[in-house]
Short mmCIF file of C-alpha atoms and ligand atoms in Angstrom, two decimals:
data_model
loop_
_atom_site.label_atom_id
_atom_site.label_comp_id
_atom_site.label_asym_id
_atom_site.label_seq_id
_atom_site.Cartn_x
_atom_site.Cartn_y
_atom_site.Cartn_z
CA MET F 1 104.58 36.42 -70.89
CA THR F 2 107.73 38.39 -70.21
CA ILE F 3 107.29 42.07 -70.79
CA ASP F 4 110.04 44.51 -71.56
CA LEU F 5 109.73 46.64 -68.45
CA HIS F 6 112.55 48.95 -69.45
CA ARG F 7 110.92 49.75 -72.81
CA LEU F 8 107.58 50.26 -71.07
CA ALA F 9 109.06 52.58 -68.46
CA LEU F 10 110.83 54.63 -71.13
CA ASP F 11 107.69 54.87 -73.28
CA ALA F 12 105.69 56.00 -70.26
CA ILE F 13 108.28 58.67 -69.44
CA ASP F 14 108.39 59.87 -73.05
CA HIS F 15 104.63 60.19 -73.09
CA ALA F 16 104.65 62.12 -69.79
CA ALA F 17 107.47 64.35 -71.06
CA ASP F 18 105.33 65.22 -74.12
CA GLU F 19 102.30 65.91 -71.94
CA LEU F 20 104.42 68.22 -69.74
CA ALA F 21 106.35 69.72 -72.69
CA LEU F 22 109.64 69.10 -70.85
CA ASP F 23 112.98 70.48 -72.04
CA GLY F 24 115.22 68.10 -73.96
CA TRP F 25 117.88 67.92 -71.24
CA ILE F 26 115.32 66.88 -68.62
CA ARG F 27 114.00 64.21 -70.95
CA SER F 28 117.54 62.89 -71.49
CA SER F 29 118.15 62.85 -67.78
CA LEU F 30 115.00 60.78 -67.21
CA VAL F 31 115.54 58.15 -69.87
CA GLN F 32 118.96 57.03 -68.67
CA PRO F 33 120.04 56.01 -65.19
CA GLU F 34 122.29 58.38 -63.27
CA ARG F 35 124.54 55.50 -62.19
CA SER F 36 124.60 51.91 -63.10
CA LEU F 37 126.85 49.18 -61.85
CA ALA F 38 127.37 45.63 -63.13
CA VAL F 39 129.43 43.40 -60.86
CA GLN F 40 130.70 39.88 -60.45
CA VAL F 41 129.24 38.17 -57.40
CA PRO F 42 131.43 35.27 -56.27
CA TYR F 43 130.03 32.96 -53.60
CA VAL F 44 131.18 29.78 -51.91
CA THR F 45 129.12 26.60 -52.29
CA ASP F 46 128.65 24.06 -49.53
CA ASP F 47 131.24 21.91 -51.33
CA GLY F 48 133.80 24.68 -51.01
CA GLU F 49 133.69 25.64 -54.68
CA ILE F 50 133.64 29.25 -55.83
CA ARG F 51 130.94 30.24 -58.32
CA ILE F 52 130.46 33.61 -59.97
CA VAL F 53 127.15 35.11 -61.04
CA PRO F 54 126.30 38.58 -62.39
CA GLY F 55 124.80 41.28 -60.18
CA TYR F 56 123.55 44.83 -60.73
CA ARG F 57 122.68 48.00 -58.88
CA VAL F 58 121.12 50.92 -60.74
CA ALA F 59 120.40 54.37 -59.34
CA HIS F 60 118.01 55.82 -61.86
CA SER F 61 117.48 59.18 -60.17
CA THR F 62 118.66 60.96 -57.03
CA ALA F 63 117.07 64.28 -57.99
CA ARG F 64 114.64 64.14 -55.05
CA GLY F 65 116.81 62.20 -52.57
CA PRO F 66 118.92 59.03 -52.25
CA ALA F 67 118.02 56.29 -54.73
CA LYS F 68 115.61 53.72 -53.26
CA GLY F 69 114.44 50.32 -54.36
CA GLY F 70 114.53 46.59 -53.85
CA THR F 71 117.01 43.87 -54.74
CA ARG F 72 115.76 40.75 -56.48
CA PHE F 73 117.37 37.34 -56.74
CA HIS F 74 115.97 35.62 -59.81
CA PRO F 75 117.39 33.51 -62.68
CA GLU F 76 115.94 35.91 -65.26
CA VAL F 77 117.37 39.16 -63.85
CA THR F 78 118.92 41.23 -66.66
CA PRO F 79 120.54 44.68 -66.62
CA GLU F 80 117.64 45.99 -68.73
CA GLU F 81 115.03 44.71 -66.30
CA VAL F 82 116.87 46.25 -63.34
CA ALA F 83 117.14 49.59 -65.17
CA GLY F 84 113.41 49.50 -66.01
CA LEU F 85 112.43 48.70 -62.45
CA ALA F 86 114.76 51.45 -61.14
CA THR F 87 113.01 53.93 -63.44
CA LEU F 88 109.60 52.86 -62.11
CA MET F 89 110.88 53.35 -58.56
CA SER F 90 111.77 56.99 -59.33
CA VAL F 91 108.19 57.56 -60.48
CA LYS F 92 106.81 55.66 -57.48
CA THR F 93 108.74 57.61 -54.83
CA ALA F 94 107.95 60.92 -56.54
CA LEU F 95 104.25 60.07 -56.83
CA MET F 96 104.24 59.28 -53.10
CA ASP F 97 106.14 62.53 -52.50
CA LEU F 98 108.86 60.73 -50.52
CA PRO F 99 112.26 62.48 -50.13
CA LEU F 100 113.85 59.71 -52.19
CA GLY F 101 114.82 58.82 -55.75
CA GLY F 102 114.62 55.50 -57.57
CA GLY F 103 116.94 52.51 -57.75
CA LYS F 104 116.92 48.75 -58.09
CA GLY F 105 119.31 45.85 -57.80
CA GLY F 106 119.43 42.22 -58.72
CA VAL F 107 121.48 39.07 -58.93
CA THR F 108 120.96 36.55 -61.73
CA ILE F 109 120.53 33.38 -59.71
CA ASP F 110 117.86 30.91 -58.69
CA PRO F 111 117.96 31.25 -54.89
CA LYS F 112 115.75 28.17 -54.48
CA GLU F 113 118.77 26.07 -55.47
CA LEU F 114 120.97 27.54 -52.74
CA SER F 115 121.40 26.45 -49.13
CA GLU F 116 121.11 29.00 -46.32
CA LEU F 117 124.90 29.29 -46.04
CA GLU F 118 125.30 29.73 -49.79
CA LEU F 119 122.63 32.43 -49.76
CA GLU F 120 124.43 34.27 -46.99
CA SER F 121 127.74 34.01 -48.83
CA LEU F 122 126.07 35.35 -52.00
CA THR F 123 124.29 38.23 -50.24
CA ARG F 124 127.41 39.35 -48.35
CA SER F 125 129.50 39.13 -51.50
CA TYR F 126 126.92 41.16 -53.43
CA THR F 127 127.00 43.77 -50.65
CA ARG F 128 130.81 44.04 -50.88
CA ALA F 129 130.58 44.40 -54.64
CA ILE F 130 128.08 47.30 -54.51
CA ALA F 131 129.22 48.86 -51.21
CA GLY F 132 130.81 51.88 -52.90
CA ASN F 133 127.53 52.77 -54.59
CA ILE F 134 125.10 52.37 -51.68
CA GLY F 135 124.76 54.27 -48.40
CA PRO F 136 122.08 56.01 -46.30
CA ASP F 137 122.46 59.23 -48.30
CA ARG F 138 123.31 57.62 -51.63
CA ASP F 139 121.26 54.52 -52.52
CA VAL F 140 119.22 52.41 -50.10
CA PRO F 141 118.30 48.81 -51.10
CA ALA F 142 115.28 46.85 -49.79
CA PRO F 143 113.57 43.49 -50.31
CA ASP F 144 112.06 42.51 -53.66
CA VAL F 145 111.36 39.22 -55.47
CA ASN F 146 112.90 36.32 -53.46
CA THR F 147 114.58 38.53 -50.86
CA SER F 148 113.31 39.26 -47.35
CA GLU F 149 114.41 40.63 -43.98
CA ARG F 150 117.04 37.93 -43.54
CA HIS F 151 118.87 39.15 -46.66
CA MET F 152 118.50 42.78 -45.56
CA ASP F 153 120.03 41.96 -42.15
CA TRP F 154 123.04 40.40 -43.92
CA ILE F 155 123.41 43.50 -46.11
CA ALA F 156 123.25 45.81 -43.05
CA ASP F 157 125.79 43.71 -41.16
CA GLU F 158 128.24 43.39 -44.06
CA TYR F 159 128.01 47.12 -44.83
CA ALA F 160 128.64 47.98 -41.15
CA ARG F 161 131.82 45.85 -41.26
CA ILE F 162 132.99 47.62 -44.43
CA VAL F 163 132.46 51.17 -43.16
CA GLY F 164 133.49 50.30 -39.61
CA ARG F 165 130.35 51.54 -37.85
CA PRO F 166 126.68 50.56 -37.55
CA SER F 167 124.76 52.08 -40.41
CA PRO F 168 121.22 50.65 -40.32
CA ALA F 169 119.81 53.30 -42.68
CA VAL F 170 121.81 51.75 -45.57
CA VAL F 171 119.04 49.23 -46.19
CA THR F 172 115.34 48.87 -45.29
CA GLY F 173 113.09 45.90 -44.72
CA LYS F 174 115.35 44.67 -41.89
CA SER F 175 114.15 42.57 -38.97
CA LEU F 176 113.00 44.52 -35.91
CA PRO F 177 116.13 43.73 -33.81
CA ALA F 178 118.33 44.95 -36.70
CA GLY F 179 116.46 48.28 -36.86
CA GLY F 180 113.45 47.37 -39.02
CA SER F 181 110.14 49.19 -38.76
CA LEU F 182 106.92 47.85 -37.37
CA GLY F 183 104.44 47.40 -40.18
CA ARG F 184 107.03 46.90 -42.98
CA ASP F 185 106.02 43.25 -43.57
CA THR F 186 102.36 44.12 -44.21
CA ALA F 187 103.05 47.52 -45.79
CA THR F 188 102.39 46.66 -49.44
CA ALA F 189 99.07 45.06 -48.51
CA ALA F 190 98.10 47.90 -46.17
CA GLY F 191 98.89 50.53 -48.81
CA CYS F 192 96.91 48.67 -51.46
CA ARG F 193 93.98 48.23 -49.06
CA ALA F 194 93.91 51.99 -48.43
CA VAL F 195 93.68 52.84 -52.15
CA ILE F 196 91.10 50.10 -52.80
CA LEU F 197 88.75 51.33 -50.05
CA GLU F 198 89.03 54.96 -51.18
CA SER F 199 88.56 54.07 -54.85
CA ALA F 200 85.62 51.76 -54.13
CA GLU F 201 83.89 54.57 -52.28
CA ARG F 202 84.53 57.00 -55.08
CA LEU F 203 83.15 54.55 -57.66
CA GLY F 204 80.10 53.89 -55.46
CA LEU F 205 80.82 50.16 -55.08
CA PRO F 206 78.82 48.33 -52.37
CA SER F 207 80.45 48.02 -48.94
CA ASP F 208 80.42 44.21 -49.32
CA ALA F 209 81.89 44.34 -52.85
CA ARG F 210 83.30 41.09 -54.27
CA VAL F 211 87.07 40.88 -54.65
CA VAL F 212 89.35 38.51 -56.56
CA VAL F 213 93.02 38.41 -55.52
CA GLN F 214 95.47 36.76 -57.88
CA GLY F 215 98.60 35.69 -55.99
CA PHE F 216 98.79 34.57 -52.38
CA GLY F 217 102.33 35.68 -51.49
CA ASN F 218 103.23 38.38 -48.97
CA ALA F 219 101.11 41.12 -50.57
CA GLY F 220 98.15 39.02 -51.77
CA ALA F 221 97.62 36.96 -48.62
CA HIS F 222 97.74 39.92 -46.20
CA LEU F 223 95.59 42.00 -48.50
CA ALA F 224 92.87 39.34 -48.87
CA ARG F 225 92.74 38.96 -45.08
CA MET F 226 92.52 42.74 -44.55
CA LEU F 227 89.78 43.24 -47.15
CA GLN F 228 87.71 40.44 -45.66
CA ALA F 229 88.03 42.08 -42.23
CA ASP F 230 86.78 45.31 -43.90
CA GLY F 231 83.56 43.50 -44.88
CA LEU F 232 84.38 42.82 -48.54
CA ARG F 233 83.76 39.32 -49.94
CA VAL F 234 86.85 37.58 -51.31
CA VAL F 235 85.28 35.32 -53.97
CA GLY F 236 88.46 34.19 -55.75
CA LEU F 237 92.08 33.49 -54.78
CA SER F 238 95.06 31.85 -56.42
CA ASP F 239 98.66 30.81 -55.91
CA SER F 240 101.23 29.39 -58.32
CA ARG F 241 99.52 25.97 -58.21
CA GLY F 242 95.97 27.04 -59.10
CA ALA F 243 92.89 29.09 -58.28
CA VAL F 244 89.78 28.71 -56.12
CA HIS F 245 86.35 30.33 -56.23
CA HIS F 246 83.37 30.63 -53.90
CA PRO F 247 80.57 32.96 -55.02
CA GLN F 248 79.50 33.74 -51.42
CA GLY F 249 83.06 34.51 -50.30
CA LEU F 250 85.99 32.42 -49.07
CA ASP F 251 87.18 32.33 -45.46
CA VAL F 252 90.63 33.80 -46.09
CA VAL F 253 92.06 32.84 -42.70
CA ALA F 254 90.98 29.22 -43.24
CA VAL F 255 92.42 29.22 -46.79
CA SER F 256 95.74 30.55 -45.42
CA ALA F 257 95.79 27.70 -42.90
CA THR F 258 95.17 25.19 -45.72
CA LYS F 259 98.05 26.68 -47.69
CA ARG F 260 100.35 26.57 -44.68
CA VAL F 261 99.56 22.91 -43.98
CA HIS F 262 99.05 21.49 -47.49
CA GLY F 263 101.17 23.85 -49.60
CA SER F 264 98.48 25.42 -51.79
CA VAL F 265 95.06 27.12 -51.74
CA VAL F 266 93.80 24.47 -54.19
CA HIS F 267 93.55 21.92 -51.34
CA HIS F 268 90.95 23.98 -49.51
CA PRO F 269 87.70 22.02 -49.05
CA GLY F 270 84.30 23.15 -50.34
CA VAL F 271 85.52 25.46 -53.09
CA GLU F 272 85.30 25.38 -56.85
CA LEU F 273 88.63 25.01 -58.65
CA VAL F 274 89.01 27.38 -61.60
CA SER F 275 91.77 27.91 -64.14
CA PRO F 276 94.11 30.87 -63.57
CA ARG F 277 92.59 32.54 -66.64
CA ASP F 278 88.98 32.00 -65.46
CA LEU F 279 89.92 33.50 -62.11
CA LEU F 280 90.55 36.84 -63.83
CA ALA F 281 87.13 36.65 -65.51
CA LEU F 282 85.12 35.89 -62.35
CA ASP F 283 82.07 37.99 -61.58
CA CYS F 284 83.34 40.58 -59.06
CA GLU F 285 83.68 44.33 -58.52
CA ILE F 286 87.39 44.48 -57.66
CA LEU F 287 90.31 42.56 -59.19
CA VAL F 288 93.75 42.62 -57.58
CA PRO F 289 96.66 41.16 -59.57
CA ALA F 290 99.22 40.54 -56.79
CA ALA F 291 101.49 38.05 -58.53
CA LEU F 292 103.67 38.46 -61.59
CA GLU F 293 104.35 40.81 -64.48
CA GLY F 294 102.37 40.55 -67.72
CA VAL F 295 99.58 38.24 -66.47
CA ILE F 296 96.75 40.28 -67.97
CA GLU F 297 97.04 40.28 -71.75
CA ARG F 298 94.44 41.33 -74.33
CA PRO F 299 92.18 38.21 -74.05
CA GLU F 300 92.12 38.40 -70.25
CA ALA F 301 91.42 42.14 -70.42
CA GLU F 302 88.46 41.49 -72.69
CA ALA F 303 87.08 38.96 -70.19
CA VAL F 304 87.55 41.00 -66.98
CA ARG F 305 84.23 41.72 -65.23
CA ALA F 306 85.55 43.87 -62.38
CA ARG F 307 84.97 47.66 -62.33
CA LEU F 308 88.17 48.38 -60.44
CA ILE F 309 91.65 46.89 -60.84
CA ALA F 310 94.29 47.60 -58.18
CA GLU F 311 97.77 46.55 -59.30
CA ALA F 312 99.46 45.20 -56.17
CA ALA F 313 102.15 43.60 -58.40
CA ASN F 314 104.57 45.48 -60.67
CA GLY F 315 103.47 45.59 -64.33
CA PRO F 316 100.63 42.99 -64.32
CA CYS F 317 98.88 44.42 -67.42
CA THR F 318 100.51 44.45 -70.86
CA PRO F 319 100.11 47.73 -72.83
CA GLU F 320 97.56 46.04 -75.16
CA ALA F 321 95.54 44.87 -72.17
CA ASP F 322 95.76 48.30 -70.66
CA GLU F 323 94.25 49.89 -73.77
CA VAL F 324 91.35 47.42 -73.74
CA LEU F 325 90.67 48.00 -70.05
CA VAL F 326 90.73 51.79 -70.41
CA ASP F 327 88.40 51.58 -73.46
CA ARG F 328 86.03 49.43 -71.45
CA GLY F 329 85.89 52.12 -68.74
CA ILE F 330 87.50 49.95 -66.06
CA THR F 331 89.31 52.04 -63.44
CA ILE F 332 92.91 50.99 -62.88
CA VAL F 333 94.86 52.07 -59.82
CA PRO F 334 98.32 51.58 -61.35
CA ASP F 335 101.21 49.66 -59.78
CA VAL F 336 103.24 52.78 -59.02
CA LEU F 337 100.53 53.72 -56.52
CA ALA F 338 98.81 50.44 -55.56
CA SER F 339 102.13 48.75 -54.69
CA ALA F 340 103.74 51.83 -53.10
CA GLY F 341 102.97 50.88 -49.48
CA GLY F 342 106.23 48.89 -49.26
CA VAL F 343 108.56 51.70 -50.26
CA THR F 344 106.58 54.19 -48.18
CA VAL F 345 107.13 52.22 -44.97
CA SER F 346 110.73 51.67 -46.14
CA CYS F 347 111.04 55.44 -46.15
CA PHE F 348 109.62 55.53 -42.60
CA GLU F 349 112.19 52.89 -41.56
CA TRP F 350 115.02 54.92 -43.09
CA GLU F 351 113.80 58.08 -41.29
CA GLN F 352 113.52 56.23 -37.97
CA ASN F 353 117.08 54.86 -38.38
CA LEU F 354 118.49 58.29 -39.27
CA ARG F 355 116.83 59.93 -36.25
CA GLY F 356 117.32 57.02 -33.85
CA GLU F 357 113.55 56.71 -33.36
CA ARG F 358 111.09 53.82 -33.06
CA TRP F 359 107.55 54.52 -34.22
CA SER F 360 104.59 52.50 -32.92
CA ALA F 361 102.60 50.23 -35.23
CA ALA F 362 99.69 52.68 -34.96
CA GLN F 363 101.92 55.63 -35.98
CA VAL F 364 103.22 53.73 -39.00
CA ALA F 365 99.71 52.64 -40.04
CA GLU F 366 98.31 56.14 -39.68
CA ARG F 367 101.13 57.81 -41.64
CA LEU F 368 100.92 55.17 -44.37
CA ALA F 369 97.15 55.54 -44.76
CA SER F 370 97.49 59.31 -44.93
CA LYS F 371 100.30 59.17 -47.53
CA MET F 372 98.33 56.73 -49.71
CA ALA F 373 95.14 58.82 -49.52
CA THR F 374 96.98 62.03 -50.41
CA ALA F 375 98.71 60.42 -53.40
CA LEU F 376 95.43 58.92 -54.63
CA HIS F 377 93.63 62.26 -54.43
CA GLU F 378 96.47 64.07 -56.18
CA LEU F 379 96.46 61.41 -58.86
CA TRP F 380 92.71 61.71 -59.41
CA HIS F 381 93.05 65.44 -59.64
CA VAL F 382 95.70 65.18 -62.38
CA ALA F 383 93.72 62.46 -64.21
CA ASP F 384 90.53 64.60 -64.17
CA ALA F 385 92.22 67.91 -64.93
CA ARG F 386 94.19 66.53 -67.90
CA ALA F 387 91.59 63.94 -68.96
CA LEU F 388 94.15 61.12 -68.72
CA PRO F 389 93.86 57.47 -67.69
CA MET F 390 95.11 56.90 -64.14
CA ARG F 391 98.29 55.13 -65.28
CA THR F 392 99.37 57.99 -67.55
CA ALA F 393 98.39 60.54 -64.91
CA ALA F 394 100.57 58.73 -62.34
CA THR F 395 103.64 58.98 -64.57
CA VAL F 396 102.85 62.61 -65.39
CA LEU F 397 102.59 63.50 -61.69
CA GLY F 398 105.77 61.61 -60.76
CA VAL F 399 107.78 62.91 -63.71
CA ASP F 400 106.62 66.47 -63.08
CA ARG F 401 107.99 66.29 -59.51
CA ILE F 402 111.33 64.83 -60.65
CA ALA F 403 111.59 67.47 -63.39
CA THR F 404 110.97 70.25 -60.85
CA ALA F 405 113.79 68.88 -58.65
CA LEU F 406 116.11 68.67 -61.67
CA GLU F 407 115.29 72.25 -62.63
CA GLU F 408 115.96 73.48 -59.11
CA ARG F 409 119.30 71.71 -59.09
CA ALA F 410 120.21 73.14 -62.48
CA GLY F 411 119.22 76.61 -61.21
CA LEU F 412 121.63 76.20 -58.31
CA ALA F 413 124.40 75.08 -60.64
CA VAL F 414 123.82 78.08 -62.90
CA ASP F 415 123.87 80.44 -59.87
CA GLU F 416 127.16 78.93 -58.78
CA LEU F 417 128.70 79.47 -62.21
CA ALA F 418 127.47 83.07 -62.26
CA SER F 419 128.81 83.94 -58.81
N1 LIG D 501 110.65 46.25 -53.79
C1 LIG D 501 109.62 47.13 -53.33
C2 LIG D 501 109.08 47.96 -54.49
O1 LIG D 501 109.19 47.59 -55.62
C3 LIG D 501 110.07 47.97 -52.15
C4 LIG D 501 111.20 48.88 -52.39
C5 LIG D 501 111.67 49.59 -51.15
O2 LIG D 501 111.10 49.36 -50.09
O3 LIG D 501 112.61 50.39 -51.26
O4 LIG D 501 108.44 48.97 -54.30
#
C-alpha cells in the first residue's frame, strides 16, 4: 500500500507540538518546508533524443544546520512525498543530535530503464538544476532509493565544475577515492544493529534471540549478517521475489551467495518457502522491516509474534498497524532512529571533508555506536517520562530540539532589531 508520508509526518509533528505546547509560529515553521524547488531535468538518451522529467529538492529545516537527506530516483516520486521525507529527515537529524537539518530530493523516473550513460546525463542535469540550492553549508544530498555512490560521485564532480573548485562536502555517500567515508556503505545496518542489541538487552531477550529480516537490500543483507555474527538466529529472510524460513536459523552468508548467483533468496536449498505475509507472522523475538513503506498493515500487525520491531526502512508500519502494535505491548524502535545510521555516517563524511580528515573504520564504527546508544537512551527517557510510545517520543524529542534552535534564532533576530 502507498502511504501518504507527508500527511503522516505533519500529523506526527502536530501531535508533538501539542505535547510540547509549542507557540503557533514554531508550529507553522515546522509544517512547511523552508525552501522547496521543483525543476525540469532534461537528459540525453542513447539515441540522441532529449527527454524531460520532473525533479525536486526540498530543504525542510536548516534551524540546526544545513539541510541533509537523500535523493531518490523512482517512477512514483511526487513533490508531496519528497516534502514528507524531508520533514522526517529534520526529525531524524535532530533526534541523533547532528549539527544538520532535514532535506530530501527526487527525480520521477524509473532508473532501471536507463543505460549507464543516460543515468549519468540525468544525474548531472539534476545537479545543474538544483546547484543554486545545495552546498556544504546549505543543503547536502546523499543516496536514497535507487541511488548509490556512483550517483553521488557524479553530483560531486558536476558541482565542482559549476563552482570552479573541488567541494566534496556538497554531497555524502561518495566513493572512497571521491572523498567518501569508510563505513558509509554498512552504516544503516550498523546503526540498526546497535539499537537492536541495546533494546534486546533492555527487554531481557535471550542472547540467541530469533530474528526475521524483511528485505535483503543494502540495509537488510548487512544487518542479517551482522546479527548472526552477534549470535542471534536469523530464522526468516525475504527479498522482492519471496521469503524463506528455517526455525533453527539460516546461514546468512550462504543465503547471500545464493542470491548473488541465482538472483533471489528463494533459491536457497533446504529452507521452507513462506509467503511475504507469513514471514511477518513467524515465531521470533525480533522483526526488522528493511524493505518498503506501508508493508505492515492492521492484519499483519495483529499476526506479528515478535516482541521487538526495529524499523530499518522508512515508514514500514501504517498508523492503524502502529496502534495495534502499541496496544499489544510490542516495542517499536521507530524508523527515525533505527534507520539513522546512514545519515549519521553521512554527517561524519561531511565533517571529514570539511576538515580535510580521514577517519579509520574503527573510529567511524565507535562514533556511530556511541551516537546510536545515546539517542536510544534519550528516547527511552522521554518515552518513560512522558508515558509515550517510542514513535511519538522520537518526534517529541526531535521537534523539541528543532523548536529550541528556532527560538534561539528568533531571540537573535529580536536582539538585532532592538540594538
Ligand atoms: N537516505 C538516507 C536516509 O533516509 C540517508 C540520508 C543521508 O545520508 O543524508 O536517512
